[in-house]
Amino acid sequence: MNSVDDLITLLQDELGLPLTAADADAAFDDVPGWDSVHLLWLLTALERETGRSLPLAAILEAPSLRAVFELTAAPAS
């Protein structure tokens, strides 16, 4: 995954959510069709895509999809 646009495409393709690039910076409550189950699915999908474990606590604290993407781009700790 090279960009936040790749993340948006992943969510569009696998969850069928009607997202656009503008949704990347929206609070999760403002993302069309988003619910808490999607966040858990997203964590699983990102771990599959990146090949590494991601910190659940950091994902849960992320305020937006862009923030989640930035966690995937951060070096593994």
PDB file of N, CA and C in Angstrom:
ATOM      1  N   MET A   1       0.853  -1.153   0.000  1.00  0.00           N
ATOM      2  CA  MET A   1       0.000   0.000   0.000  1.00  0.00           C
ATOM      3  C   MET A   1       0.906   1.224   0.000  1.00  0.00           C
ATOM      4  N   ASN A   2       0.770   2.013  -1.059  1.00  0.00           N
ATOM      5  CA  ASN A   2       1.690   3.127  -1.246  1.00  0.00           C
ATOM      6  C   ASN A   2       1.117   4.495  -0.921  1.00  0.00           C
ATOM      7  N   SER A   3      -0.198   4.602  -0.864  1.00  0.00           N
ATOM      8  CA  SER A   3      -0.799   5.910  -0.627  1.00  0.00           C
ATOM      9  C   SER A   3      -2.138   5.748   0.068  1.00  0.00           C
ATOM     10  N   VAL A   4      -2.630   6.863   0.588  1.00  0.00           N
ATOM     11  CA  VAL A   4      -3.947   6.844   1.224  1.00  0.00           C
ATOM     12  C   VAL A   4      -5.016   6.525   0.178  1.00  0.00           C
ATOM     13  N   ASP A   5      -4.766   6.867  -1.074  1.00  0.00           N
ATOM     14  CA  ASP A   5      -5.713   6.503  -2.137  1.00  0.00           C
ATOM     15  C   ASP A   5      -5.826   4.988  -2.280  1.00  0.00           C
ATOM     16  N   ASP A   6      -4.716   4.273  -2.077  1.00  0.00           N
ATOM     17  CA  ASP A   6      -4.763   2.808  -2.104  1.00  0.00           C
ATOM     18  C   ASP A   6      -5.655   2.279  -0.980  1.00  0.00           C
ATOM     19  N   LEU A   7      -5.584   2.927   0.173  1.00  0.00           N
ATOM     20  CA  LEU A   7      -6.434   2.539   1.299  1.00  0.00           C
ATOM     21  C   LEU A   7      -7.908   2.771   0.960  1.00  0.00           C
ATOM     22  N   ILE A   8      -8.208   3.906   0.379  1.00  0.00           N
ATOM     23  CA  ILE A   8      -9.591   4.212  -0.022  1.00  0.00           C
ATOM     24  C   ILE A   8     -10.091   3.168  -1.026  1.00  0.00           C
ATOM     25  N   THR A   9      -9.247   2.827  -1.997  1.00  0.00           N
ATOM     26  CA  THR A   9      -9.621   1.825  -2.996  1.00  0.00           C
ATOM     27  C   THR A   9      -9.871   0.471  -2.341  1.00  0.00           C
ATOM     28  N   LEU A  10      -9.040   0.096  -1.386  1.00  0.00           N
ATOM     29  CA  LEU A  10      -9.226  -1.159  -0.652  1.00  0.00           C
ATOM     30  C   LEU A  10     -10.587  -1.175   0.034  1.00  0.00           C
ATOM     31  N   LEU A  11     -10.936  -0.093   0.682  1.00  0.00           N
ATOM     32  CA  LEU A  11     -12.233  -0.010   1.364  1.00  0.00           C
ATOM     33  C   LEU A  11     -13.398  -0.018   0.381  1.00  0.00           C
ATOM     34  N   GLN A  12     -13.235   0.645  -0.738  1.00  0.00           N
ATOM     35  CA  GLN A  12     -14.278   0.635  -1.765  1.00  0.00           C
ATOM     36  C   GLN A  12     -14.488  -0.769  -2.306  1.00  0.00           C
ATOM     37  N   ASP A  13     -13.392  -1.424  -2.655  1.00  0.00           N
ATOM     38  CA  ASP A  13     -13.461  -2.741  -3.291  1.00  0.00           C
ATOM     39  C   ASP A  13     -13.947  -3.833  -2.345  1.00  0.00           C
ATOM     40  N   GLU A  14     -13.407  -3.861  -1.133  1.00  0.00           N
ATOM     41  CA  GLU A  14     -13.698  -4.980  -0.245  1.00  0.00           C
ATOM     42  C   GLU A  14     -14.928  -4.774   0.629  1.00  0.00           C
ATOM     43  N   LEU A  15     -15.260  -3.528   0.935  1.00  0.00           N
ATOM     44  CA  LEU A  15     -16.426  -3.277   1.779  1.00  0.00           C
ATOM     45  C   LEU A  15     -17.571  -2.626   1.031  1.00  0.00           C
ATOM     46  N   GLY A  16     -17.296  -2.163  -0.172  1.00  0.00           N
ATOM     47  CA  GLY A  16     -18.335  -1.517  -0.955  1.00  0.00           C
ATOM     48  C   GLY A  16     -18.756  -0.165  -0.403  1.00  0.00           C
ATOM     49  N   LEU A  17     -17.900   0.456   0.398  1.00  0.00           N
ATOM     50  CA  LEU A  17     -18.229   1.764   0.949  1.00  0.00           C
ATOM     51  C   LEU A  17     -18.046   2.842  -0.115  1.00  0.00           C
ATOM     52  N   PRO A  18     -18.953   3.799  -0.173  1.00  0.00           N
ATOM     53  CA  PRO A  18     -18.885   4.857  -1.185  1.00  0.00           C
ATOM     54  C   PRO A  18     -17.930   5.974  -0.771  1.00  0.00           C
ATOM     55  N   LEU A  19     -16.651   5.669  -0.700  1.00  0.00           N
ATOM     56  CA  LEU A  19     -15.662   6.627  -0.215  1.00  0.00           C
ATOM     57  C   LEU A  19     -14.968   7.350  -1.351  1.00  0.00           C
ATOM     58  N   THR A  20     -14.495   8.550  -1.029  1.00  0.00           N
ATOM     59  CA  THR A  20     -13.671   9.326  -1.953  1.00  0.00           C
ATOM     60  C   THR A  20     -12.417   9.752  -1.205  1.00  0.00           C
ATOM     61  N   ALA A  21     -11.473  10.323  -1.920  1.00  0.00           N
ATOM     62  CA  ALA A  21     -10.235  10.800  -1.298  1.00  0.00           C
ATOM     63  C   ALA A  21     -10.531  11.817  -0.195  1.00  0.00           C
ATOM     64  N   ALA A  22     -11.598  12.592  -0.343  1.00  0.00           N
ATOM     65  CA  ALA A  22     -11.963  13.587   0.672  1.00  0.00           C
ATOM     66  C   ALA A  22     -12.310  12.935   2.008  1.00  0.00           C
ATOM     67  N   ASP A  23     -12.765  11.696   1.985  1.00  0.00           N
ATOM     68  CA  ASP A  23     -13.125  10.996   3.217  1.00  0.00           C
ATOM     69  C   ASP A  23     -11.907  10.595   4.044  1.00  0.00           C
ATOM     70  N   ALA A  24     -10.729  10.632   3.471  1.00  0.00           N
ATOM     71  CA  ALA A  24      -9.517  10.214   4.176  1.00  0.00           C
ATOM     72  C   ALA A  24      -9.245  11.060   5.409  1.00  0.00           C
ATOM     73  N   ASP A  25      -9.638  12.331   5.374  1.00  0.00           N
ATOM     74  CA  ASP A  25      -9.361  13.233   6.489  1.00  0.00           C
ATOM     75  C   ASP A  25     -10.564  13.449   7.401  1.00  0.00           C
ATOM     76  N   ALA A  26     -11.682  12.827   7.074  1.00  0.00           N
ATOM     77  CA  ALA A  26     -12.892  12.988   7.884  1.00  0.00           C
ATOM     78  C   ALA A  26     -12.789  12.157   9.160  1.00  0.00           C
ATOM     79  N   ALA A  27     -13.434  12.651  10.205  1.00  0.00           N
ATOM     80  CA  ALA A  27     -13.556  11.857  11.425  1.00  0.00           C
ATOM     81  C   ALA A  27     -14.372  10.607  11.078  1.00  0.00           C
ATOM     82  N   PHE A  28     -14.094   9.503  11.742  1.00  0.00           N
ATOM     83  CA  PHE A  28     -14.788   8.256  11.411  1.00  0.00           C
ATOM     84  C   PHE A  28     -16.312   8.392  11.486  1.00  0.00           C
ATOM     85  N   ASP A  29     -16.804   9.185  12.418  1.00  0.00           N
ATOM     86  CA  ASP A  29     -18.256   9.386  12.515  1.00  0.00           C
ATOM     87  C   ASP A  29     -18.833  10.058  11.283  1.00  0.00           C
ATOM     88  N   ASP A  30     -17.987  10.735  10.503  1.00  0.00           N
ATOM     89  CA  ASP A  30     -18.440  11.446   9.308  1.00  0.00           C
ATOM     90  C   ASP A  30     -18.194  10.669   8.012  1.00  0.00           C
ATOM     91  N   VAL A  31     -17.587   9.493   8.108  1.00  0.00           N
ATOM     92  CA  VAL A  31     -17.320   8.677   6.920  1.00  0.00           C
ATOM     93  C   VAL A  31     -18.600   7.937   6.550  1.00  0.00           C
ATOM     94  N   PRO A  32     -19.062   8.090   5.307  1.00  0.00           N
ATOM     95  CA  PRO A  32     -20.322   7.451   4.892  1.00  0.00           C
ATOM     96  C   PRO A  32     -20.305   5.931   5.083  1.00  0.00           C
ATOM     97  N   GLY A  33     -21.292   5.428   5.812  1.00  0.00           N
ATOM     98  CA  GLY A  33     -21.444   3.990   5.994  1.00  0.00           C
ATOM     99  C   GLY A  33     -20.516   3.362   7.009  1.00  0.00           C
ATOM    100  N   TRP A  34     -19.684   4.148   7.691  1.00  0.00           N
ATOM    101  CA  TRP A  34     -18.672   3.592   8.596  1.00  0.00           C
ATOM    102  C   TRP A  34     -19.295   3.158   9.907  1.00  0.00           C
ATOM    103  N   ASP A  35     -18.825   2.010  10.435  1.00  0.00           N
ATOM    104  CA  ASP A  35     -19.176   1.607  11.787  1.00  0.00           C
ATOM    105  C   ASP A  35     -17.976   0.924  12.425  1.00  0.00           C
ATOM    106  N   SER A  36     -18.080   0.595  13.690  1.00  0.00           N
ATOM    107  CA  SER A  36     -16.936   0.077  14.430  1.00  0.00           C
ATOM    108  C   SER A  36     -16.432  -1.262  13.888  1.00  0.00           C
ATOM    109  N   VAL A  37     -17.300  -2.057  13.314  1.00  0.00           N
ATOM    110  CA  VAL A  37     -16.883  -3.338  12.738  1.00  0.00           C
ATOM    111  C   VAL A  37     -15.918  -3.100  11.572  1.00  0.00           C
ATOM    112  N   HIS A  38     -16.125  -2.035  10.840  1.00  0.00           N
ATOM    113  CA  HIS A  38     -15.229  -1.722   9.727  1.00  0.00           C
ATOM    114  C   HIS A  38     -13.803  -1.483  10.209  1.00  0.00           C
ATOM    115  N   LEU A  39     -13.645  -0.887  11.388  1.00  0.00           N
ATOM    116  CA  LEU A  39     -12.304  -0.629  11.895  1.00  0.00           C
ATOM    117  C   LEU A  39     -11.567  -1.932  12.185  1.00  0.00           C
ATOM    118  N   LEU A  40     -12.261  -2.897  12.740  1.00  0.00           N
ATOM    119  CA  LEU A  40     -11.629  -4.199  12.995  1.00  0.00           C
ATOM    120  C   LEU A  40     -11.309  -4.907  11.682  1.00  0.00           C
ATOM    121  N   TRP A  41     -12.216  -4.824  10.730  1.00  0.00           N
ATOM    122  CA  TRP A  41     -11.943  -5.405   9.412  1.00  0.00           C
ATOM    123  C   TRP A  41     -10.732  -4.724   8.790  1.00  0.00           C
ATOM    124  N   LEU A  42     -10.670  -3.390   8.916  1.00  0.00           N
ATOM    125  CA  LEU A  42      -9.565  -2.634   8.334  1.00  0.00           C
ATOM    126  C   LEU A  42      -8.230  -3.069   8.932  1.00  0.00           C
ATOM    127  N   LEU A  43      -8.172  -3.263  10.225  1.00  0.00           N
ATOM    128  CA  LEU A  43      -6.941  -3.719  10.875  1.00  0.00           C
ATOM    129  C   LEU A  43      -6.498  -5.052  10.281  1.00  0.00           C
ATOM    130  N   THR A  44      -7.409  -5.984  10.140  1.00  0.00           N
ATOM    131  CA  THR A  44      -7.089  -7.290   9.567  1.00  0.00           C
ATOM    132  C   THR A  44      -6.604  -7.162   8.128  1.00  0.00           C
ATOM    133  N   ALA A  45      -7.301  -6.356   7.339  1.00  0.00           N
ATOM    134  CA  ALA A  45      -6.923  -6.181   5.936  1.00  0.00           C
ATOM    135  C   ALA A  45      -5.560  -5.510   5.807  1.00  0.00           C
ATOM    136  N   LEU A  46      -5.286  -4.532   6.650  1.00  0.00           N
ATOM    137  CA  LEU A  46      -3.991  -3.850   6.585  1.00  0.00           C
ATOM    138  C   LEU A  46      -2.853  -4.768   7.003  1.00  0.00           C
ATOM    139  N   GLU A  47      -3.086  -5.591   7.997  1.00  0.00           N
ATOM    140  CA  GLU A  47      -2.055  -6.552   8.396  1.00  0.00           C
ATOM    141  C   GLU A  47      -1.787  -7.543   7.265  1.00  0.00           C
ATOM    142  N   ARG A  48      -2.828  -7.941   6.562  1.00  0.00           N
ATOM    143  CA  ARG A  48      -2.662  -8.837   5.417  1.00  0.00           C
ATOM    144  C   ARG A  48      -1.893  -8.124   4.308  1.00  0.00           C
ATOM    145  N   GLU A  49      -2.250  -6.886   4.015  1.00  0.00           N
ATOM    146  CA  GLU A  49      -1.621  -6.129   2.930  1.00  0.00           C
ATOM    147  C   GLU A  49      -0.168  -5.783   3.230  1.00  0.00           C
ATOM    148  N   THR A  50       0.125  -5.423   4.477  1.00  0.00           N
ATOM    149  CA  THR A  50       1.478  -4.991   4.826  1.00  0.00           C
ATOM    150  C   THR A  50       2.381  -6.138   5.262  1.00  0.00           C
ATOM    151  N   GLY A  51       1.775  -7.256   5.649  1.00  0.00           N
ATOM    152  CA  GLY A  51       2.569  -8.390   6.098  1.00  0.00           C
ATOM    153  C   GLY A  51       3.141  -8.224   7.492  1.00  0.00           C
ATOM    154  N   ARG A  52       2.580  -7.308   8.273  1.00  0.00           N
ATOM    155  CA  ARG A  52       3.074  -7.131   9.639  1.00  0.00           C
ATOM    156  C   ARG A  52       1.932  -6.779  10.569  1.00  0.00           C
ATOM    157  N   SER A  53       2.158  -7.011  11.853  1.00  0.00           N
ATOM    158  CA  SER A  53       1.164  -6.667  12.866  1.00  0.00           C
ATOM    159  C   SER A  53       1.141  -5.163  13.061  1.00  0.00           C
ATOM    160  N   LEU A  54      -0.041  -4.651  13.286  1.00  0.00           N
ATOM    161  CA  LEU A  54      -0.205  -3.229  13.569  1.00  0.00           C
ATOM    162  C   LEU A  54      -0.773  -3.081  14.971  1.00  0.00           C
ATOM    163  N   PRO A  55      -0.412  -2.018  15.666  1.00  0.00           N
ATOM    164  CA  PRO A  55      -0.858  -1.855  17.053  1.00  0.00           C
ATOM    165  C   PRO A  55      -2.343  -1.513  17.144  1.00  0.00           C
ATOM    166  N   LEU A  56      -3.124  -2.409  17.712  1.00  0.00           N
ATOM    167  CA  LEU A  56      -4.564  -2.206  17.837  1.00  0.00           C
ATOM    168  C   LEU A  56      -4.883  -0.902  18.560  1.00  0.00           C
ATOM    169  N   ALA A  57      -4.184  -0.624  19.650  1.00  0.00           N
ATOM    170  CA  ALA A  57      -4.464   0.595  20.416  1.00  0.00           C
ATOM    171  C   ALA A  57      -4.283   1.838  19.554  1.00  0.00           C
ATOM    172  N   ALA A  58      -3.244   1.876  18.746  1.00  0.00           N
ATOM    173  CA  ALA A  58      -2.998   3.037  17.878  1.00  0.00           C
ATOM    174  C   ALA A  58      -4.071   3.153  16.802  1.00  0.00           C
ATOM    175  N   ILE A  59      -4.499   2.025  16.262  1.00  0.00           N
ATOM    176  CA  ILE A  59      -5.563   2.034  15.254  1.00  0.00           C
ATOM    177  C   ILE A  59      -6.854   2.564  15.883  1.00  0.00           C
ATOM    178  N   LEU A  60      -7.164   2.121  17.092  1.00  0.00           N
ATOM    179  CA  LEU A  60      -8.386   2.560  17.766  1.00  0.00           C
ATOM    180  C   LEU A  60      -8.350   4.051  18.097  1.00  0.00           C
ATOM    181  N   GLU A  61      -7.164   4.605  18.317  1.00  0.00           N
ATOM    182  CA  GLU A  61      -7.027   6.019  18.652  1.00  0.00           C
ATOM    183  C   GLU A  61      -6.939   6.914  17.417  1.00  0.00           C
ATOM    184  N   ALA A  62      -6.743   6.336  16.259  1.00  0.00           N
ATOM    185  CA  ALA A  62      -6.590   7.129  15.034  1.00  0.00           C
ATOM    186  C   ALA A  62      -7.878   7.909  14.759  1.00  0.00           C
ATOM    187  N   PRO A  63      -7.746   9.198  14.435  1.00  0.00           N
ATOM    188  CA  PRO A  63      -8.938  10.011  14.211  1.00  0.00           C
ATOM    189  C   PRO A  63      -9.509   9.938  12.798  1.00  0.00           C
ATOM    190  N   SER A  64      -8.749   9.346  11.862  1.00  0.00           N
ATOM    191  CA  SER A  64      -9.190   9.345  10.463  1.00  0.00           C
ATOM    192  C   SER A  64      -8.521   8.208   9.700  1.00  0.00           C
ATOM    193  N   LEU A  65      -9.007   7.981   8.492  1.00  0.00           N
ATOM    194  CA  LEU A  65      -8.386   6.968   7.629  1.00  0.00           C
ATOM    195  C   LEU A  65      -6.958   7.358   7.281  1.00  0.00           C
ATOM    196  N   ARG A  66      -6.700   8.651   7.069  1.00  0.00           N
ATOM    197  CA  ARG A  66      -5.329   9.080   6.774  1.00  0.00           C
ATOM    198  C   ARG A  66      -4.398   8.742   7.945  1.00  0.00           C
ATOM    199  N   ALA A  67      -4.868   8.953   9.161  1.00  0.00           N
ATOM    200  CA  ALA A  67      -4.054   8.620  10.335  1.00  0.00           C
ATOM    201  C   ALA A  67      -3.778   7.120  10.393  1.00  0.00           C
ATOM    202  N   VAL A  68      -4.761   6.308  10.049  1.00  0.00           N
ATOM    203  CA  VAL A  68      -4.558   4.856   9.997  1.00  0.00           C
ATOM    204  C   VAL A  68      -3.528   4.530   8.931  1.00  0.00           C
ATOM    205  N   PHE A  69      -3.641   5.128   7.754  1.00  0.00           N
ATOM    206  CA  PHE A  69      -2.668   4.891   6.701  1.00  0.00           C
ATOM    207  C   PHE A  69      -1.259   5.255   7.182  1.00  0.00           C
ATOM    208  N   GLU A  70      -1.115   6.372   7.861  1.00  0.00           N
ATOM    209  CA  GLU A  70       0.203   6.798   8.338  1.00  0.00           C
ATOM    210  C   GLU A  70       0.786   5.786   9.316  1.00  0.00           C
ATOM    211  N   LEU A  71      -0.058   5.103  10.085  1.00  0.00           N
ATOM    212  CA  LEU A  71       0.430   4.046  10.968  1.00  0.00           C
ATOM    213  C   LEU A  71       1.001   2.878  10.162  1.00  0.00           C
ATOM    214  N   THR A  72       0.407   2.603   8.996  1.00  0.00           N
ATOM    215  CA  THR A  72       0.928   1.514   8.176  1.00  0.00           C
ATOM    216  C   THR A  72       2.242   1.890   7.518  1.00  0.00           C
ATOM    217  N   ALA A  73       2.462   3.185   7.313  1.00  0.00           N
ATOM    218  CA  ALA A  73       3.684   3.654   6.678  1.00  0.00           C
ATOM    219  C   ALA A  73       4.823   3.832   7.678  1.00  0.00           C
ATOM    220  N   ALA A  74       4.488   3.861   8.968  1.00  0.00           N
ATOM    221  CA  ALA A  74       5.510   4.035  10.011  1.00  0.00           C
ATOM    222  C   ALA A  74       6.352   2.778  10.109  1.00  0.00           C
ATOM    223  N   PRO A  75       7.620   2.938  10.455  1.00  0.00           N
ATOM    224  CA  PRO A  75       8.471   1.747  10.641  1.00  0.00           C
ATOM    225  C   PRO A  75       7.919   0.855  11.750  1.00  0.00           C
ATOM    226  N   ALA A  76       8.062  -0.432  11.587  1.00  0.00           N
ATOM    227  CA  ALA A  76       7.599  -1.381  12.604  1.00  0.00           C
ATOM    228  C   ALA A  76       8.371  -1.155  13.890  1.00  0.00           C
ATOM    229  N   SER A  77       7.657  -1.261  15.008  1.00  0.00           N
ATOM    230  CA  SER A  77       8.334  -1.058  16.296  1.00  0.00           C
ATOM    231  C   SER A  77       8.620  -2.361  16.982  1.00  0.00           C
TER     232      SER A  77
END
